[in-house]
Amino acid sequence: MRDPARTIPRAIPLALGITLAVYVAVACAVVSVLGAGGLGRAAAPLAEAVRAAGAEGLVPVVTAGAAVAALGSLLALILGVSRTTLAMARDGHLPRTLAAVHPRFRIPHHAELAVGSVVAVVAATADLRDAIGFSSFGVLVYYAIANASAWTLGSRGRVLTAVGLAGCLVLAFALPLSSVVAGCLVLAAGAAAYAVRARVSRGRS
């Protein structure tokens, strides 16, 4: 915070490196215990790996840790999506009430409540595997667009943005077919609604 020009370029690769190391360590441990086939069939891979390793007493600990990690990730996503909702509401793409900012806490409380409600309904009613697949497709397309946008900023770093764009698209279309189809339909519906709204706005002007 005191010197972001120096600390942020250091923090990003450090954080990514630590995350990659943890992911690789966990993946290797789980595959070595369950095997590739067992991992693919596991409903709760980490808990089943601990159980298969003979450490039954650690299953509640691993389950609690997974729940806390999932909750932290969900909180970060909800906050991020609520800020996007705020920006879209300010631009008139969503109802204006979602652009409200709390006078004391300075947060988009209407957007956060709306996003949280949608997440709660989906989590309570939908198959979480389908929801995760659909969400993953949306996030990957989002970052693919971000990489494509970065390409227009100049020649510096274009190789990295091209690799990022290709990686996002490959991962997105490697998801289950139902997730890809649902994601494409939602994107098409959004693009159509935006085109109609833009045409109406031009007609009024």
mmCIF file of N, CA and C in Angstrom, residues 104-190:
data_model
loop_
_atom_site.group_PDB
_atom_site.id
_atom_site.type_symbol
_atom_site.label_atom_id
_atom_site.label_comp_id
_atom_site.label_asym_id
_atom_site.label_seq_id
_atom_site.Cartn_x
_atom_site.Cartn_y
_atom_site.Cartn_z
ATOM 1 N N ARG A 104 -22.962 5.328 4.599
ATOM 2 C CA ARG A 104 -21.994 5.230 5.688
ATOM 3 C C ARG A 104 -20.825 4.322 5.338
ATOM 4 N N PHE A 105 -21.132 3.111 4.832
ATOM 5 C CA PHE A 105 -20.073 2.123 4.602
ATOM 6 C C PHE A 105 -19.468 2.213 3.213
ATOM 7 N N ARG A 106 -20.101 3.000 2.320
ATOM 8 C CA ARG A 106 -19.564 3.221 0.968
ATOM 9 C C ARG A 106 -19.399 1.917 0.196
ATOM 10 N N ILE A 107 -20.379 1.055 0.294
ATOM 11 C CA ILE A 107 -20.383 -0.196 -0.460
ATOM 12 C C ILE A 107 -21.660 -0.260 -1.290
ATOM 13 N N PRO A 108 -21.636 -0.967 -2.425
ATOM 14 C CA PRO A 108 -22.857 -1.105 -3.246
ATOM 15 C C PRO A 108 -23.802 -2.139 -2.620
ATOM 16 N N HIS A 109 -24.514 -1.739 -1.557
ATOM 17 C CA HIS A 109 -25.264 -2.711 -0.770
ATOM 18 C C HIS A 109 -26.412 -3.345 -1.546
ATOM 19 N N HIS A 110 -27.066 -2.598 -2.434
ATOM 20 C CA HIS A 110 -28.137 -3.206 -3.229
ATOM 21 C C HIS A 110 -27.584 -4.286 -4.158
ATOM 22 N N ALA A 111 -26.461 -3.989 -4.797
ATOM 23 C CA ALA A 111 -25.850 -4.967 -5.699
ATOM 24 C C ALA A 111 -25.377 -6.197 -4.936
ATOM 25 N N GLU A 112 -24.778 -5.988 -3.766
ATOM 26 C CA GLU A 112 -24.296 -7.125 -2.979
ATOM 27 C C GLU A 112 -25.450 -8.003 -2.509
ATOM 28 N N LEU A 113 -26.549 -7.374 -2.079
ATOM 29 C CA LEU A 113 -27.709 -8.151 -1.651
ATOM 30 C C LEU A 113 -28.307 -8.928 -2.821
ATOM 31 N N ALA A 114 -28.368 -8.303 -3.993
ATOM 32 C CA ALA A 114 -28.926 -8.980 -5.161
ATOM 33 C C ALA A 114 -28.058 -10.160 -5.578
ATOM 34 N N VAL A 115 -26.746 -9.946 -5.656
ATOM 35 C CA VAL A 115 -25.840 -11.025 -6.049
ATOM 36 C C VAL A 115 -25.864 -12.149 -5.015
ATOM 37 N N GLY A 116 -25.824 -11.798 -3.728
ATOM 38 C CA GLY A 116 -25.882 -12.813 -2.682
ATOM 39 C C GLY A 116 -27.159 -13.625 -2.733
ATOM 40 N N SER A 117 -28.284 -12.979 -3.040
ATOM 41 C CA SER A 117 -29.565 -13.689 -3.138
ATOM 42 C C SER A 117 -29.555 -14.668 -4.295
ATOM 43 N N VAL A 118 -29.027 -14.234 -5.427
ATOM 44 C CA VAL A 118 -28.961 -15.137 -6.584
ATOM 45 C C VAL A 118 -28.078 -16.343 -6.281
ATOM 46 N N VAL A 119 -26.934 -16.100 -5.647
ATOM 47 C CA VAL A 119 -26.031 -17.196 -5.293
ATOM 48 C C VAL A 119 -26.709 -18.164 -4.333
ATOM 49 N N ALA A 120 -27.429 -17.634 -3.341
ATOM 50 C CA ALA A 120 -28.106 -18.495 -2.372
ATOM 51 C C ALA A 120 -29.167 -19.359 -3.034
ATOM 52 N N VAL A 121 -29.932 -18.780 -3.960
ATOM 53 C CA VAL A 121 -30.970 -19.543 -4.652
ATOM 54 C C VAL A 121 -30.357 -20.635 -5.523
ATOM 55 N N VAL A 122 -29.306 -20.279 -6.254
ATOM 56 C CA VAL A 122 -28.648 -21.272 -7.114
ATOM 57 C C VAL A 122 -28.047 -22.395 -6.285
ATOM 58 N N ALA A 123 -27.392 -22.059 -5.179
ATOM 59 C CA ALA A 123 -26.770 -23.079 -4.336
ATOM 60 C C ALA A 123 -27.807 -23.998 -3.706
ATOM 61 N N ALA A 124 -28.999 -23.465 -3.437
ATOM 62 C CA ALA A 124 -30.029 -24.263 -2.780
ATOM 63 C C ALA A 124 -30.847 -25.103 -3.743
ATOM 64 N N THR A 125 -30.884 -24.722 -5.015
ATOM 65 C CA THR A 125 -31.793 -25.396 -5.947
ATOM 66 C C THR A 125 -31.102 -26.122 -7.098
ATOM 67 N N ALA A 126 -29.909 -25.685 -7.491
ATOM 68 C CA ALA A 126 -29.259 -26.255 -8.678
ATOM 69 C C ALA A 126 -28.247 -27.330 -8.294
ATOM 70 N N ASP A 127 -27.919 -28.168 -9.264
ATOM 71 C CA ASP A 127 -26.825 -29.120 -9.094
ATOM 72 C C ASP A 127 -25.518 -28.327 -9.053
ATOM 73 N N LEU A 128 -24.804 -28.432 -7.950
ATOM 74 C CA LEU A 128 -23.612 -27.603 -7.783
ATOM 75 C C LEU A 128 -22.558 -27.886 -8.844
ATOM 76 N N ARG A 129 -22.499 -29.118 -9.342
ATOM 77 C CA ARG A 129 -21.522 -29.424 -10.396
ATOM 78 C C ARG A 129 -21.842 -28.644 -11.661
ATOM 79 N N ASP A 130 -23.127 -28.555 -12.006
ATOM 80 C CA ASP A 130 -23.515 -27.756 -13.173
ATOM 81 C C ASP A 130 -23.249 -26.276 -12.926
ATOM 82 N N ALA A 131 -23.543 -25.814 -11.706
ATOM 83 C CA ALA A 131 -23.312 -24.405 -11.384
ATOM 84 C C ALA A 131 -21.829 -24.063 -11.454
ATOM 85 N N ILE A 132 -20.987 -24.965 -10.955
ATOM 86 C CA ILE A 132 -19.541 -24.734 -10.993
ATOM 87 C C ILE A 132 -19.046 -24.700 -12.431
ATOM 88 N N GLY A 133 -19.545 -25.630 -13.258
ATOM 89 C CA GLY A 133 -19.142 -25.650 -14.658
ATOM 90 C C GLY A 133 -19.548 -24.389 -15.392
ATOM 91 N N PHE A 134 -20.791 -23.953 -15.171
ATOM 92 C CA PHE A 134 -21.285 -22.734 -15.809
ATOM 93 C C PHE A 134 -20.485 -21.516 -15.342
ATOM 94 N N SER A 135 -20.239 -21.432 -14.026
ATOM 95 C CA SER A 135 -19.460 -20.327 -13.486
ATOM 96 C C SER A 135 -18.042 -20.327 -14.047
ATOM 97 N N SER A 136 -17.436 -21.505 -14.141
ATOM 98 C CA SER A 136 -16.075 -21.594 -14.671
ATOM 99 C C SER A 136 -16.022 -21.112 -16.121
ATOM 100 N N PHE A 137 -17.028 -21.490 -16.902
ATOM 101 C CA PHE A 137 -17.053 -21.041 -18.300
ATOM 102 C C PHE A 137 -17.149 -19.520 -18.362
ATOM 103 N N GLY A 138 -18.039 -18.946 -17.544
ATOM 104 C CA GLY A 138 -18.184 -17.496 -17.548
ATOM 105 C C GLY A 138 -16.913 -16.779 -17.135
ATOM 106 N N VAL A 139 -16.248 -17.280 -16.100
ATOM 107 C CA VAL A 139 -15.009 -16.649 -15.631
ATOM 108 C C VAL A 139 -13.916 -16.745 -16.687
ATOM 109 N N LEU A 140 -13.810 -17.901 -17.321
ATOM 110 C CA LEU A 140 -12.767 -18.066 -18.340
ATOM 111 C C LEU A 140 -13.013 -17.169 -19.547
ATOM 112 N N VAL A 141 -14.266 -17.033 -19.964
ATOM 113 C CA VAL A 141 -14.577 -16.125 -21.075
ATOM 114 C C VAL A 141 -14.284 -14.687 -20.669
ATOM 115 N N TYR A 142 -14.605 -14.360 -19.416
ATOM 116 C CA TYR A 142 -14.325 -13.013 -18.892
ATOM 117 C C TYR A 142 -12.832 -12.704 -18.997
ATOM 118 N N TYR A 143 -11.986 -13.642 -18.580
ATOM 119 C CA TYR A 143 -10.547 -13.407 -18.630
ATOM 120 C C TYR A 143 -10.013 -13.493 -20.057
ATOM 121 N N ALA A 144 -10.664 -14.255 -20.911
ATOM 122 C CA ALA A 144 -10.277 -14.254 -22.317
ATOM 123 C C ALA A 144 -10.505 -12.881 -22.928
ATOM 124 N N ILE A 145 -11.640 -12.259 -22.598
ATOM 125 C CA ILE A 145 -11.926 -10.904 -23.082
ATOM 126 C C ILE A 145 -10.913 -9.915 -22.520
ATOM 127 N N ALA A 146 -10.555 -10.097 -21.238
ATOM 128 C CA ALA A 146 -9.553 -9.208 -20.633
ATOM 129 C C ALA A 146 -8.214 -9.324 -21.362
ATOM 130 N N ASN A 147 -7.812 -10.547 -21.705
ATOM 131 C CA ASN A 147 -6.558 -10.727 -22.448
ATOM 132 C C ASN A 147 -6.652 -10.139 -23.849
ATOM 133 N N ALA A 148 -7.801 -10.307 -24.495
ATOM 134 C CA ALA A 148 -7.980 -9.724 -25.831
ATOM 135 C C ALA A 148 -7.930 -8.202 -25.761
ATOM 136 N N SER A 149 -8.482 -7.635 -24.693
ATOM 137 C CA SER A 149 -8.431 -6.182 -24.523
ATOM 138 C C SER A 149 -7.001 -5.707 -24.278
ATOM 139 N N ALA A 150 -6.250 -6.487 -23.476
ATOM 140 C CA ALA A 150 -4.855 -6.115 -23.206
ATOM 141 C C ALA A 150 -4.021 -6.130 -24.480
ATOM 142 N N TRP A 151 -4.398 -6.959 -25.438
ATOM 143 C CA TRP A 151 -3.672 -7.031 -26.709
ATOM 144 C C TRP A 151 -3.679 -5.673 -27.419
ATOM 145 N N THR A 152 -4.759 -4.913 -27.254
ATOM 146 C CA THR A 152 -4.892 -3.637 -27.959
ATOM 147 C C THR A 152 -4.075 -2.520 -27.328
ATOM 148 N N LEU A 153 -3.458 -2.759 -26.183
ATOM 149 C CA LEU A 153 -2.725 -1.709 -25.485
ATOM 150 C C LEU A 153 -1.342 -1.454 -26.055
ATOM 151 N N GLY A 154 -0.866 -2.331 -26.915
ATOM 152 C CA GLY A 154 0.450 -2.135 -27.505
ATOM 153 C C GLY A 154 1.188 -3.438 -27.668
ATOM 154 N N SER A 155 2.382 -3.365 -28.263
ATOM 155 C CA SER A 155 3.142 -4.572 -28.565
ATOM 156 C C SER A 155 3.785 -5.198 -27.343
ATOM 157 N N ARG A 156 4.004 -4.424 -26.288
ATOM 158 C CA ARG A 156 4.660 -4.943 -25.094
ATOM 159 C C ARG A 156 3.749 -5.954 -24.384
ATOM 160 N N GLY A 157 4.250 -7.143 -24.189
ATOM 161 C CA GLY A 157 3.492 -8.160 -23.476
ATOM 162 C C GLY A 157 2.463 -8.883 -24.312
ATOM 163 N N ARG A 158 2.498 -8.713 -25.632
ATOM 164 C CA ARG A 158 1.482 -9.348 -26.469
ATOM 165 C C ARG A 158 1.611 -10.863 -26.492
ATOM 166 N N VAL A 159 2.823 -11.355 -26.350
ATOM 167 C CA VAL A 159 3.004 -12.812 -26.315
ATOM 168 C C VAL A 159 2.288 -13.392 -25.105
ATOM 169 N N LEU A 160 2.443 -12.728 -23.963
ATOM 170 C CA LEU A 160 1.793 -13.199 -22.738
ATOM 171 C C LEU A 160 0.274 -13.129 -22.855
ATOM 172 N N THR A 161 -0.235 -12.043 -23.427
ATOM 173 C CA THR A 161 -1.683 -11.929 -23.574
ATOM 174 C C THR A 161 -2.226 -12.956 -24.557
ATOM 175 N N ALA A 162 -1.455 -13.262 -25.605
ATOM 176 C CA ALA A 162 -1.894 -14.280 -26.567
ATOM 177 C C ALA A 162 -1.954 -15.649 -25.911
ATOM 178 N N VAL A 163 -0.944 -15.961 -25.100
ATOM 179 C CA VAL A 163 -0.947 -17.238 -24.379
ATOM 180 C C VAL A 163 -2.111 -17.292 -23.391
ATOM 181 N N GLY A 164 -2.350 -16.186 -22.696
ATOM 182 C CA GLY A 164 -3.467 -16.132 -21.766
ATOM 183 C C GLY A 164 -4.805 -16.303 -22.458
ATOM 184 N N LEU A 165 -4.987 -15.636 -23.591
ATOM 185 C CA LEU A 165 -6.230 -15.756 -24.353
ATOM 186 C C LEU A 165 -6.450 -17.185 -24.821
ATOM 187 N N ALA A 166 -5.402 -17.779 -25.385
ATOM 188 C CA ALA A 166 -5.528 -19.153 -25.875
ATOM 189 C C ALA A 166 -5.806 -20.122 -24.727
ATOM 190 N N GLY A 167 -5.098 -19.940 -23.609
ATOM 191 C CA GLY A 167 -5.307 -20.826 -22.466
ATOM 192 C C GLY A 167 -6.721 -20.745 -21.922
ATOM 193 N N CYS A 168 -7.264 -19.525 -21.821
ATOM 194 C CA CYS A 168 -8.628 -19.357 -21.321
ATOM 195 C C CYS A 168 -9.635 -20.034 -22.243
ATOM 196 N N LEU A 169 -9.474 -19.862 -23.544
ATOM 197 C CA LEU A 169 -10.422 -20.463 -24.484
ATOM 198 C C LEU A 169 -10.332 -21.982 -24.484
ATOM 199 N N VAL A 170 -9.114 -22.502 -24.407
ATOM 200 C CA VAL A 170 -8.956 -23.961 -24.375
ATOM 201 C C VAL A 170 -9.611 -24.546 -23.138
ATOM 202 N N LEU A 171 -9.354 -23.943 -21.987
ATOM 203 C CA LEU A 171 -9.955 -24.435 -20.745
ATOM 204 C C LEU A 171 -11.471 -24.283 -20.757
ATOM 205 N N ALA A 172 -11.958 -23.165 -21.300
ATOM 206 C CA ALA A 172 -13.407 -22.926 -21.323
ATOM 207 C C ALA A 172 -14.129 -23.987 -22.138
ATOM 208 N N PHE A 173 -13.594 -24.310 -23.310
ATOM 209 C CA PHE A 173 -14.277 -25.263 -24.185
ATOM 210 C C PHE A 173 -13.896 -26.710 -23.882
ATOM 211 N N ALA A 174 -13.037 -26.910 -22.880
ATOM 212 C CA ALA A 174 -12.751 -28.263 -22.393
ATOM 213 C C ALA A 174 -13.693 -28.662 -21.256
ATOM 214 N N LEU A 175 -14.537 -27.733 -20.813
ATOM 215 C CA LEU A 175 -15.508 -28.028 -19.764
ATOM 216 C C LEU A 175 -16.613 -28.930 -20.305
ATOM 217 N N PRO A 176 -17.434 -29.505 -19.419
ATOM 218 C CA PRO A 176 -18.541 -30.345 -19.892
ATOM 219 C C PRO A 176 -19.411 -29.613 -20.901
ATOM 220 N N LEU A 177 -19.936 -30.364 -21.868
ATOM 221 C CA LEU A 177 -20.691 -29.761 -22.964
ATOM 222 C C LEU A 177 -21.882 -28.951 -22.460
ATOM 223 N N SER A 178 -22.547 -29.437 -21.415
ATOM 224 C CA SER A 178 -23.705 -28.707 -20.899
ATOM 225 C C SER A 178 -23.312 -27.325 -20.389
ATOM 226 N N SER A 179 -22.150 -27.227 -19.742
ATOM 227 C CA SER A 179 -21.679 -25.940 -19.242
ATOM 228 C C SER A 179 -21.343 -24.992 -20.391
ATOM 229 N N VAL A 180 -20.708 -25.539 -21.438
ATOM 230 C CA VAL A 180 -20.340 -24.712 -22.594
ATOM 231 C C VAL A 180 -21.588 -24.210 -23.311
ATOM 232 N N VAL A 181 -22.561 -25.112 -23.518
ATOM 233 C CA VAL A 181 -23.792 -24.719 -24.222
ATOM 234 C C VAL A 181 -24.549 -23.667 -23.416
ATOM 235 N N ALA A 182 -24.711 -23.905 -22.116
ATOM 236 C CA ALA A 182 -25.426 -22.941 -21.282
ATOM 237 C C ALA A 182 -24.718 -21.598 -21.261
ATOM 238 N N GLY A 183 -23.395 -21.612 -21.144
ATOM 239 C CA GLY A 183 -22.640 -20.363 -21.137
ATOM 240 C C GLY A 183 -22.768 -19.608 -22.450
ATOM 241 N N CYS A 184 -22.700 -20.316 -23.562
ATOM 242 C CA CYS A 184 -22.828 -19.668 -24.875
ATOM 243 C C CYS A 184 -24.221 -19.087 -25.060
ATOM 244 N N LEU A 185 -25.251 -19.791 -24.591
ATOM 245 C CA LEU A 185 -26.617 -19.279 -24.707
ATOM 246 C C LEU A 185 -26.794 -18.000 -23.900
ATOM 247 N N VAL A 186 -26.245 -17.974 -22.676
ATOM 248 C CA VAL A 186 -26.356 -16.776 -21.852
ATOM 249 C C VAL A 186 -25.596 -15.607 -22.486
ATOM 250 N N LEU A 187 -24.403 -15.877 -23.002
ATOM 251 C CA LEU A 187 -23.634 -14.816 -23.654
ATOM 252 C C LEU A 187 -24.369 -14.295 -24.889
ATOM 253 N N ALA A 188 -24.967 -15.210 -25.661
ATOM 254 C CA ALA A 188 -25.707 -14.795 -26.854
ATOM 255 C C ALA A 188 -26.923 -13.957 -26.476
ATOM 256 N N ALA A 189 -27.624 -14.368 -25.410
ATOM 257 C CA ALA A 189 -28.785 -13.600 -24.956
ATOM 258 C C ALA A 189 -28.367 -12.213 -24.490
ATOM 259 N N GLY A 190 -27.259 -12.137 -23.765
ATOM 260 C CA GLY A 190 -26.768 -10.842 -23.316
ATOM 261 C C GLY A 190 -26.355 -9.949 -24.471
#
